[in-house]
């Protein structure tokens, strides 16, 4: 019945169709939708969409539209994949860059804290306690790390929940709503939660792992310092990860202040 309702809605010739690439291709293959009259095609979060492996699907969709279709791409970063699609499907393209300036530039103090692997979790909890944070996001690179942190948070008596790619969308929505409502204090997540998550009062962001991709760092810390509020972010890293972090700093042009522990739980700028 749900599929029938979708087909009926599509037959009413809507002015706008919003879909993921896979879902749109599914309807095209079933003959439920025809793109021959499309005037404008919009790729939102184009860099992330293409990086996730949807470039073949996007090309199939764009190839099904008229040759004079206007292709508009919104992208936080200009990757090689984005440039390839732009070159192939955009004609007489105009690039519009929106710079962060003045009131709309996030005010986020950024810190890096070197720590040995076995001390990282205790250091994380110490920072949260000593700074009296009650709404924070903790990012890790792998779902196994996220799930492990969730279990350790629970054993430590912390109010926490998790988000990663294997969690169904409905459950993700419930977790995010509970976080917004203040039903728990610590959200542990992979980068699935780094983009498009709009929570105005996240006090701090912790990079439990140094991000795999340079731009992920900006997306992560952008969860704090929203709605003209000041934010703060931390990167916990080992000595072996310093080179990777330096690359992120160079790429993102971030000003990250190095901190060191002066006794347990006491932090000062690194000399």
PDB file of C-alpha atoms in Angstrom:
ATOM      1  CA  UNK A   1       0.000   0.000   0.000  1.00  0.00           C
ATOM      2  CA  UNK A   2       2.835   2.361   0.806  1.00  0.00           C
ATOM      3  CA  UNK A   3       4.373   1.796  -2.655  1.00  0.00           C
ATOM      4  CA  UNK A   4       0.995   2.328  -4.298  1.00  0.00           C
ATOM      5  CA  UNK A   5       0.564   5.645  -2.507  1.00  0.00           C
ATOM      6  CA  UNK A   6       4.006   6.748  -3.706  1.00  0.00           C
ATOM      7  CA  UNK A   7       3.169   5.785  -7.302  1.00  0.00           C
ATOM      8  CA  UNK A   8      -0.136   7.645  -7.105  1.00  0.00           C
ATOM      9  CA  UNK A   9       1.613  10.743  -5.782  1.00  0.00           C
ATOM     10  CA  UNK A  10       4.189  10.613  -8.567  1.00  0.00           C
ATOM     11  CA  UNK A  11       1.465  10.320 -11.230  1.00  0.00           C
ATOM     12  CA  UNK A  12       0.100  13.654 -10.044  1.00  0.00           C
ATOM     13  CA  UNK A  13       3.176  15.299 -11.625  1.00  0.00           C
ATOM     14  CA  UNK A  14       4.685  17.072  -8.577  1.00  0.00           C
ATOM     15  CA  UNK A  15       6.665  20.227  -9.187  1.00  0.00           C
ATOM     16  CA  UNK A  16       9.530  19.002  -6.989  1.00  0.00           C
ATOM     17  CA  UNK A  17      10.897  15.488  -6.406  1.00  0.00           C
ATOM     18  CA  UNK A  18      13.269  15.001  -3.442  1.00  0.00           C
ATOM     19  CA  UNK A  19      15.036  11.646  -3.257  1.00  0.00           C
ATOM     20  CA  UNK A  20      18.224   9.768  -2.556  1.00  0.00           C
ATOM     21  CA  UNK A  21      19.992   8.546  -5.745  1.00  0.00           C
ATOM     22  CA  UNK A  22      19.175   4.895  -5.098  1.00  0.00           C
ATOM     23  CA  UNK A  23      15.504   5.492  -4.397  1.00  0.00           C
ATOM     24  CA  UNK A  24      15.097   7.691  -7.464  1.00  0.00           C
ATOM     25  CA  UNK A  25      16.773   5.083  -9.678  1.00  0.00           C
ATOM     26  CA  UNK A  26      14.449   2.438  -8.246  1.00  0.00           C
ATOM     27  CA  UNK A  27      11.391   4.460  -9.323  1.00  0.00           C
ATOM     28  CA  UNK A  28      12.942   5.122 -12.737  1.00  0.00           C
ATOM     29  CA  UNK A  29      13.552   1.409 -13.312  1.00  0.00           C
ATOM     30  CA  UNK A  30       9.981   0.586 -12.264  1.00  0.00           C
ATOM     31  CA  UNK A  31       8.640   3.137 -14.721  1.00  0.00           C
ATOM     32  CA  UNK A  32       7.082   5.222 -11.956  1.00  0.00           C
ATOM     33  CA  UNK A  33       8.846   8.443 -12.896  1.00  0.00           C
ATOM     34  CA  UNK A  34      10.212  10.059 -16.054  1.00  0.00           C
ATOM     35  CA  UNK A  35      12.862  12.759 -15.996  1.00  0.00           C
ATOM     36  CA  UNK A  36      12.385  13.998 -19.546  1.00  0.00           C
ATOM     37  CA  UNK A  37      10.738  17.233 -18.397  1.00  0.00           C
ATOM     38  CA  UNK A  38      13.202  18.085 -15.619  1.00  0.00           C
ATOM     39  CA  UNK A  39      14.291  21.725 -15.768  1.00  0.00           C
ATOM     40  CA  UNK A  40      16.634  21.881 -12.754  1.00  0.00           C
ATOM     41  CA  UNK A  41      18.532  19.098 -10.990  1.00  0.00           C
ATOM     42  CA  UNK A  42      20.003  19.909  -7.562  1.00  0.00           C
ATOM     43  CA  UNK A  43      22.735  17.869  -5.859  1.00  0.00           C
ATOM     44  CA  UNK A  44      22.838  18.787  -2.182  1.00  0.00           C
ATOM     45  CA  UNK A  45      25.937  17.842  -0.151  1.00  0.00           C
ATOM     46  CA  UNK A  46      27.478  16.926  -3.521  1.00  0.00           C
ATOM     47  CA  UNK A  47      30.957  16.259  -2.141  1.00  0.00           C
ATOM     48  CA  UNK A  48      29.727  13.776   0.441  1.00  0.00           C
ATOM     49  CA  UNK A  49      27.248  12.131  -1.916  1.00  0.00           C
ATOM     50  CA  UNK A  50      29.892  11.472  -4.551  1.00  0.00           C
ATOM     51  CA  UNK A  51      32.470  10.372  -1.984  1.00  0.00           C
ATOM     52  CA  UNK A  52      30.017   7.767  -0.681  1.00  0.00           C
ATOM     53  CA  UNK A  53      30.100   6.038  -4.055  1.00  0.00           C
ATOM     54  CA  UNK A  54      26.962   7.442  -5.643  1.00  0.00           C
ATOM     55  CA  UNK A  55      28.772   8.956  -8.631  1.00  0.00           C
ATOM     56  CA  UNK A  56      27.592   6.217 -11.029  1.00  0.00           C
ATOM     57  CA  UNK A  57      24.006   6.587  -9.791  1.00  0.00           C
ATOM     58  CA  UNK A  58      24.185  10.379 -10.131  1.00  0.00           C
ATOM     59  CA  UNK A  59      25.464  10.063 -13.701  1.00  0.00           C
ATOM     60  CA  UNK A  60      22.642   7.663 -14.607  1.00  0.00           C
ATOM     61  CA  UNK A  61      20.100  10.107 -13.206  1.00  0.00           C
ATOM     62  CA  UNK A  62      21.589  13.155 -14.931  1.00  0.00           C
ATOM     63  CA  UNK A  63      21.880  11.239 -18.216  1.00  0.00           C
ATOM     64  CA  UNK A  64      18.103  10.675 -18.051  1.00  0.00           C
ATOM     65  CA  UNK A  65      17.398  14.425 -17.935  1.00  0.00           C
ATOM     66  CA  UNK A  66      17.273  16.753 -20.988  1.00  0.00           C
ATOM     67  CA  UNK A  67      20.617  18.035 -22.300  1.00  0.00           C
ATOM     68  CA  UNK A  68      19.750  21.605 -21.298  1.00  0.00           C
ATOM     69  CA  UNK A  69      18.840  20.735 -17.702  1.00  0.00           C
ATOM     70  CA  UNK A  70      20.260  23.234 -15.212  1.00  0.00           C
ATOM     71  CA  UNK A  71      22.514  21.325 -12.780  1.00  0.00           C
ATOM     72  CA  UNK A  72      23.066  23.025  -9.418  1.00  0.00           C
ATOM     73  CA  UNK A  73      25.493  21.611  -6.850  1.00  0.00           C
ATOM     74  CA  UNK A  74      25.838  22.637  -3.209  1.00  0.00           C
ATOM     75  CA  UNK A  75      29.100  21.474  -1.676  1.00  0.00           C
ATOM     76  CA  UNK A  76      31.107  22.275   1.449  1.00  0.00           C
ATOM     77  CA  UNK A  77      34.322  21.259  -0.324  1.00  0.00           C
ATOM     78  CA  UNK A  78      35.292  21.021  -3.990  1.00  0.00           C
ATOM     79  CA  UNK A  79      36.559  17.478  -4.494  1.00  0.00           C
ATOM     80  CA  UNK A  80      37.822  15.884  -7.709  1.00  0.00           C
ATOM     81  CA  UNK A  81      34.527  14.014  -8.066  1.00  0.00           C
ATOM     82  CA  UNK A  82      32.542  17.251  -7.790  1.00  0.00           C
ATOM     83  CA  UNK A  83      34.718  18.879 -10.440  1.00  0.00           C
ATOM     84  CA  UNK A  84      34.289  15.902 -12.782  1.00  0.00           C
ATOM     85  CA  UNK A  85      30.492  16.072 -12.574  1.00  0.00           C
ATOM     86  CA  UNK A  86      30.554  19.855 -12.967  1.00  0.00           C
ATOM     87  CA  UNK A  87      32.722  19.622 -16.087  1.00  0.00           C
ATOM     88  CA  UNK A  88      30.517  16.920 -17.632  1.00  0.00           C
ATOM     89  CA  UNK A  89      27.029  18.245 -16.904  1.00  0.00           C
ATOM     90  CA  UNK A  90      27.267  21.984 -16.273  1.00  0.00           C
ATOM     91  CA  UNK A  91      27.486  24.448 -19.154  1.00  0.00           C
ATOM     92  CA  UNK A  92      28.652  28.055 -18.753  1.00  0.00           C
ATOM     93  CA  UNK A  93      28.782  27.344 -15.025  1.00  0.00           C
ATOM     94  CA  UNK A  94      28.972  30.089 -12.430  1.00  0.00           C
ATOM     95  CA  UNK A  95      30.680  29.396  -9.086  1.00  0.00           C
ATOM     96  CA  UNK A  96      29.197  31.159  -6.054  1.00  0.00           C
ATOM     97  CA  UNK A  97      31.261  31.061  -2.864  1.00  0.00           C
ATOM     98  CA  UNK A  98      29.679  32.045   0.441  1.00  0.00           C
ATOM     99  CA  UNK A  99      32.412  33.090   2.841  1.00  0.00           C
ATOM    100  CA  UNK A 100      32.023  32.894   6.609  1.00  0.00           C
ATOM    101  CA  UNK A 101      32.427  36.415   7.879  1.00  0.00           C
ATOM    102  CA  UNK A 102      31.335  38.644  10.692  1.00  0.00           C
ATOM    103  CA  UNK A 103      28.339  37.441  12.654  1.00  0.00           C
ATOM    104  CA  UNK A 104      27.927  34.123  10.840  1.00  0.00           C
ATOM    105  CA  UNK A 105      31.433  32.805  11.536  1.00  0.00           C
ATOM    106  CA  UNK A 106      31.253  30.168  14.311  1.00  0.00           C
ATOM    107  CA  UNK A 107      33.147  31.121  17.456  1.00  0.00           C
ATOM    108  CA  UNK A 108      34.818  27.846  18.397  1.00  0.00           C
ATOM    109  CA  UNK A 109      37.909  27.565  20.582  1.00  0.00           C
ATOM    110  CA  UNK A 110      39.895  24.561  19.368  1.00  0.00           C
ATOM    111  CA  UNK A 111      42.323  22.485  21.428  1.00  0.00           C
ATOM    112  CA  UNK A 112      44.449  19.399  20.947  1.00  0.00           C
ATOM    113  CA  UNK A 113      45.393  17.196  23.888  1.00  0.00           C
ATOM    114  CA  UNK A 114      48.107  14.528  23.538  1.00  0.00           C
ATOM    115  CA  UNK A 115      47.320  11.368  25.457  1.00  0.00           C
ATOM    116  CA  UNK A 116      48.362   7.746  25.554  1.00  0.00           C
ATOM    117  CA  UNK A 117      45.787   5.329  24.187  1.00  0.00           C
ATOM    118  CA  UNK A 118      45.040   3.648  27.503  1.00  0.00           C
ATOM    119  CA  UNK A 119      44.345   7.024  29.166  1.00  0.00           C
ATOM    120  CA  UNK A 120      42.100   8.471  26.457  1.00  0.00           C
ATOM    121  CA  UNK A 121      38.731   7.449  27.895  1.00  0.00           C
ATOM    122  CA  UNK A 122      39.586   8.615  31.414  1.00  0.00           C
ATOM    123  CA  UNK A 123      40.869  11.892  29.983  1.00  0.00           C
ATOM    124  CA  UNK A 124      37.618  12.379  28.081  1.00  0.00           C
ATOM    125  CA  UNK A 125      35.511  11.924  31.206  1.00  0.00           C
ATOM    126  CA  UNK A 126      37.836  14.173  33.207  1.00  0.00           C
ATOM    127  CA  UNK A 127      37.461  17.002  30.694  1.00  0.00           C
ATOM    128  CA  UNK A 128      33.673  16.675  30.648  1.00  0.00           C
ATOM    129  CA  UNK A 129      33.510  16.733  34.464  1.00  0.00           C
ATOM    130  CA  UNK A 130      35.981  19.545  35.065  1.00  0.00           C
ATOM    131  CA  UNK A 131      34.393  21.773  32.430  1.00  0.00           C
ATOM    132  CA  UNK A 132      30.899  20.932  33.773  1.00  0.00           C
ATOM    133  CA  UNK A 133      29.524  20.029  30.351  1.00  0.00           C
ATOM    134  CA  UNK A 134      25.981  18.679  30.104  1.00  0.00           C
ATOM    135  CA  UNK A 135      25.487  18.444  26.332  1.00  0.00           C
ATOM    136  CA  UNK A 136      28.459  17.178  24.314  1.00  0.00           C
ATOM    137  CA  UNK A 137      29.135  15.179  21.164  1.00  0.00           C
ATOM    138  CA  UNK A 138      31.970  12.646  20.974  1.00  0.00           C
ATOM    139  CA  UNK A 139      33.113  11.531  17.521  1.00  0.00           C
ATOM    140  CA  UNK A 140      34.938   8.310  16.666  1.00  0.00           C
ATOM    141  CA  UNK A 141      35.916   6.912  13.270  1.00  0.00           C
ATOM    142  CA  UNK A 142      34.476   3.405  13.574  1.00  0.00           C
ATOM    143  CA  UNK A 143      31.109   2.063  14.688  1.00  0.00           C
ATOM    144  CA  UNK A 144      32.893  -0.538  16.846  1.00  0.00           C
ATOM    145  CA  UNK A 145      34.616   2.283  18.727  1.00  0.00           C
ATOM    146  CA  UNK A 146      31.317   4.127  19.111  1.00  0.00           C
ATOM    147  CA  UNK A 147      29.579   1.049  20.479  1.00  0.00           C
ATOM    148  CA  UNK A 148      32.504   0.339  22.813  1.00  0.00           C
ATOM    149  CA  UNK A 149      32.440   3.918  24.112  1.00  0.00           C
ATOM    150  CA  UNK A 150      28.699   3.644  24.641  1.00  0.00           C
ATOM    151  CA  UNK A 151      29.136   0.536  26.790  1.00  0.00           C
ATOM    152  CA  UNK A 152      31.964   2.134  28.776  1.00  0.00           C
ATOM    153  CA  UNK A 153      29.891   5.284  29.302  1.00  0.00           C
ATOM    154  CA  UNK A 154      27.042   3.150  30.634  1.00  0.00           C
ATOM    155  CA  UNK A 155      29.361   1.268  33.004  1.00  0.00           C
ATOM    156  CA  UNK A 156      30.728   4.615  34.217  1.00  0.00           C
ATOM    157  CA  UNK A 157      27.195   5.747  35.032  1.00  0.00           C
ATOM    158  CA  UNK A 158      27.080   8.365  32.277  1.00  0.00           C
ATOM    159  CA  UNK A 159      23.958   9.544  30.482  1.00  0.00           C
ATOM    160  CA  UNK A 160      24.845   8.673  26.874  1.00  0.00           C
ATOM    161  CA  UNK A 161      23.572   7.204  23.598  1.00  0.00           C
ATOM    162  CA  UNK A 162      25.085   6.288  20.232  1.00  0.00           C
ATOM    163  CA  UNK A 163      24.678   6.933  16.508  1.00  0.00           C
ATOM    164  CA  UNK A 164      26.339   5.019  13.669  1.00  0.00           C
ATOM    165  CA  UNK A 165      25.562   3.868  10.151  1.00  0.00           C
ATOM    166  CA  UNK A 166      23.980   0.529  11.106  1.00  0.00           C
ATOM    167  CA  UNK A 167      21.256   2.181  13.185  1.00  0.00           C
ATOM    168  CA  UNK A 168      17.940   2.436  11.259  1.00  0.00           C
ATOM    169  CA  UNK A 169      16.825   5.938  10.315  1.00  0.00           C
ATOM    170  CA  UNK A 170      13.787   5.818  12.577  1.00  0.00           C
ATOM    171  CA  UNK A 171      15.928   4.994  15.586  1.00  0.00           C
ATOM    172  CA  UNK A 172      18.444   7.690  14.611  1.00  0.00           C
ATOM    173  CA  UNK A 173      15.636  10.234  14.617  1.00  0.00           C
ATOM    174  CA  UNK A 174      14.515   9.108  18.077  1.00  0.00           C
ATOM    175  CA  UNK A 175      18.068   9.306  19.457  1.00  0.00           C
ATOM    176  CA  UNK A 176      18.539  12.810  18.039  1.00  0.00           C
ATOM    177  CA  UNK A 177      15.202  13.992  19.416  1.00  0.00           C
ATOM    178  CA  UNK A 178      16.076  12.638  22.845  1.00  0.00           C
ATOM    179  CA  UNK A 179      19.416  14.472  22.661  1.00  0.00           C
ATOM    180  CA  UNK A 180      17.657  17.718  21.711  1.00  0.00           C
ATOM    181  CA  UNK A 181      15.193  17.218  24.566  1.00  0.00           C
ATOM    182  CA  UNK A 182      18.030  16.790  27.072  1.00  0.00           C
ATOM    183  CA  UNK A 183      17.157  13.201  27.960  1.00  0.00           C
ATOM    184  CA  UNK A 184      20.864  12.290  27.899  1.00  0.00           C
ATOM    185  CA  UNK A 185      24.051  14.363  27.989  1.00  0.00           C
ATOM    186  CA  UNK A 186      26.631  12.631  25.774  1.00  0.00           C
ATOM    187  CA  UNK A 187      26.049  11.654  22.149  1.00  0.00           C
ATOM    188  CA  UNK A 188      28.724   9.312  20.777  1.00  0.00           C
ATOM    189  CA  UNK A 189      28.717   9.087  16.987  1.00  0.00           C
ATOM    190  CA  UNK A 190      30.559   8.288  13.793  1.00  0.00           C
ATOM    191  CA  UNK A 191      30.657  10.908  11.055  1.00  0.00           C
ATOM    192  CA  UNK A 192      27.117   9.922  10.062  1.00  0.00           C
ATOM    193  CA  UNK A 193      26.044  12.576  12.598  1.00  0.00           C
ATOM    194  CA  UNK A 194      28.581  15.223  11.621  1.00  0.00           C
ATOM    195  CA  UNK A 195      26.546  16.745   8.802  1.00  0.00           C
ATOM    196  CA  UNK A 196      22.988  17.983   8.784  1.00  0.00           C
ATOM    197  CA  UNK A 197      22.519  17.647  12.549  1.00  0.00           C
ATOM    198  CA  UNK A 198      21.058  20.851  13.944  1.00  0.00           C
ATOM    199  CA  UNK A 199      21.284  21.111  17.740  1.00  0.00           C
ATOM    200  CA  UNK A 200      21.791  24.685  18.890  1.00  0.00           C
ATOM    201  CA  UNK A 201      23.191  24.168  22.384  1.00  0.00           C
ATOM    202  CA  UNK A 202      25.981  21.579  22.061  1.00  0.00           C
ATOM    203  CA  UNK A 203      28.558  22.868  24.541  1.00  0.00           C
ATOM    204  CA  UNK A 204      31.582  20.965  23.267  1.00  0.00           C
ATOM    205  CA  UNK A 205      32.728  18.507  20.620  1.00  0.00           C
ATOM    206  CA  UNK A 206      35.351  15.848  21.347  1.00  0.00           C
ATOM    207  CA  UNK A 207      37.297  14.118  18.593  1.00  0.00           C
ATOM    208  CA  UNK A 208      38.001  10.842  20.358  1.00  0.00           C
ATOM    209  CA  UNK A 209      39.706   9.747  17.130  1.00  0.00           C
ATOM    210  CA  UNK A 210      41.563  12.038  14.745  1.00  0.00           C
ATOM    211  CA  UNK A 211      39.250  12.187  11.677  1.00  0.00           C
ATOM    212  CA  UNK A 212      40.092  10.019   8.660  1.00  0.00           C
ATOM    213  CA  UNK A 213      39.310  12.870   6.255  1.00  0.00           C
ATOM    214  CA  UNK A 214      40.423  16.493   6.639  1.00  0.00           C
ATOM    215  CA  UNK A 215      37.007  18.016   5.984  1.00  0.00           C
ATOM    216  CA  UNK A 216      35.378  15.725   8.557  1.00  0.00           C
ATOM    217  CA  UNK A 217      37.109  17.796  11.218  1.00  0.00           C
ATOM    218  CA  UNK A 218      35.227  20.938  10.163  1.00  0.00           C
ATOM    219  CA  UNK A 219      31.914  19.101   9.961  1.00  0.00           C
ATOM    220  CA  UNK A 220      32.438  17.638  13.442  1.00  0.00           C
ATOM    221  CA  UNK A 221      33.363  20.815  15.267  1.00  0.00           C
ATOM    222  CA  UNK A 222      30.585  22.657  13.449  1.00  0.00           C
ATOM    223  CA  UNK A 223      28.084  20.903  15.746  1.00  0.00           C
ATOM    224  CA  UNK A 224      29.020  23.411  18.459  1.00  0.00           C
ATOM    225  CA  UNK A 225      29.165  27.207  18.374  1.00  0.00           C
ATOM    226  CA  UNK A 226      25.789  27.393  16.624  1.00  0.00           C
ATOM    227  CA  UNK A 227      23.061  30.056  16.810  1.00  0.00           C
ATOM    228  CA  UNK A 228      25.691  32.740  17.524  1.00  0.00           C
ATOM    229  CA  UNK A 229      26.831  30.892  20.658  1.00  0.00           C
ATOM    230  CA  UNK A 230      30.452  30.197  21.516  1.00  0.00           C
ATOM    231  CA  UNK A 231      31.674  26.621  21.288  1.00  0.00           C
ATOM    232  CA  UNK A 232      34.724  24.547  22.119  1.00  0.00           C
ATOM    233  CA  UNK A 233      36.314  21.456  20.585  1.00  0.00           C
ATOM    234  CA  UNK A 234      39.037  19.010  21.595  1.00  0.00           C
ATOM    235  CA  UNK A 235      41.126  16.529  19.640  1.00  0.00           C
ATOM    236  CA  UNK A 236      42.538  13.671  21.710  1.00  0.00           C
ATOM    237  CA  UNK A 237      45.526  12.108  19.996  1.00  0.00           C
ATOM    238  CA  UNK A 238      48.659  10.056  20.472  1.00  0.00           C
ATOM    239  CA  UNK A 239      52.166  11.092  19.397  1.00  0.00           C
ATOM    240  CA  UNK A 240      51.843   8.818  16.360  1.00  0.00           C
ATOM    241  CA  UNK A 241      48.776  10.799  15.241  1.00  0.00           C
ATOM    242  CA  UNK A 242      50.421  14.229  15.449  1.00  0.00           C
ATOM    243  CA  UNK A 243      51.437  14.237  11.776  1.00  0.00           C
ATOM    244  CA  UNK A 244      47.887  13.400  10.712  1.00  0.00           C
ATOM    245  CA  UNK A 245      46.543  16.209  12.902  1.00  0.00           C
ATOM    246  CA  UNK A 246      49.098  18.661  11.494  1.00  0.00           C
ATOM    247  CA  UNK A 247      47.809  17.805   8.023  1.00  0.00           C
ATOM    248  CA  UNK A 248      44.259  18.601   9.118  1.00  0.00           C
ATOM    249  CA  UNK A 249      45.396  21.923  10.586  1.00  0.00           C
ATOM    250  CA  UNK A 250      47.172  22.835   7.348  1.00  0.00           C
ATOM    251  CA  UNK A 251      44.245  21.794   5.142  1.00  0.00           C
ATOM    252  CA  UNK A 252      41.487  23.456   7.181  1.00  0.00           C
ATOM    253  CA  UNK A 253      43.594  26.467   8.261  1.00  0.00           C
ATOM    254  CA  UNK A 254      42.374  25.886  11.782  1.00  0.00           C
ATOM    255  CA  UNK A 255      43.912  27.526  14.819  1.00  0.00           C
ATOM    256  CA  UNK A 256      44.204  24.660  17.288  1.00  0.00           C
ATOM    257  CA  UNK A 257      45.873  25.369  20.616  1.00  0.00           C
ATOM    258  CA  UNK A 258      48.032  22.556  21.983  1.00  0.00           C
ATOM    259  CA  UNK A 259      47.393  21.692  25.622  1.00  0.00           C
ATOM    260  CA  UNK A 260      49.308  19.453  27.975  1.00  0.00           C
ATOM    261  CA  UNK A 261      48.452  17.946  31.320  1.00  0.00           C
ATOM    262  CA  UNK A 262      50.092  19.526  34.341  1.00  0.00           C
ATOM    263  CA  UNK A 263      49.140  16.874  36.815  1.00  0.00           C
ATOM    264  CA  UNK A 264      46.022  14.766  36.304  1.00  0.00           C
ATOM    265  CA  UNK A 265      43.121  16.767  34.920  1.00  0.00           C
ATOM    266  CA  UNK A 266      44.865  20.144  34.933  1.00  0.00           C
ATOM    267  CA  UNK A 267      45.497  21.587  31.470  1.00  0.00           C
ATOM    268  CA  UNK A 268      47.675  24.445  30.296  1.00  0.00           C
ATOM    269  CA  UNK A 269      48.861  25.779  26.916  1.00  0.00           C
ATOM    270  CA  UNK A 270      51.802  23.761  25.644  1.00  0.00           C
ATOM    271  CA  UNK A 271      55.062  25.701  25.728  1.00  0.00           C
TER     272      UNK A 271
END
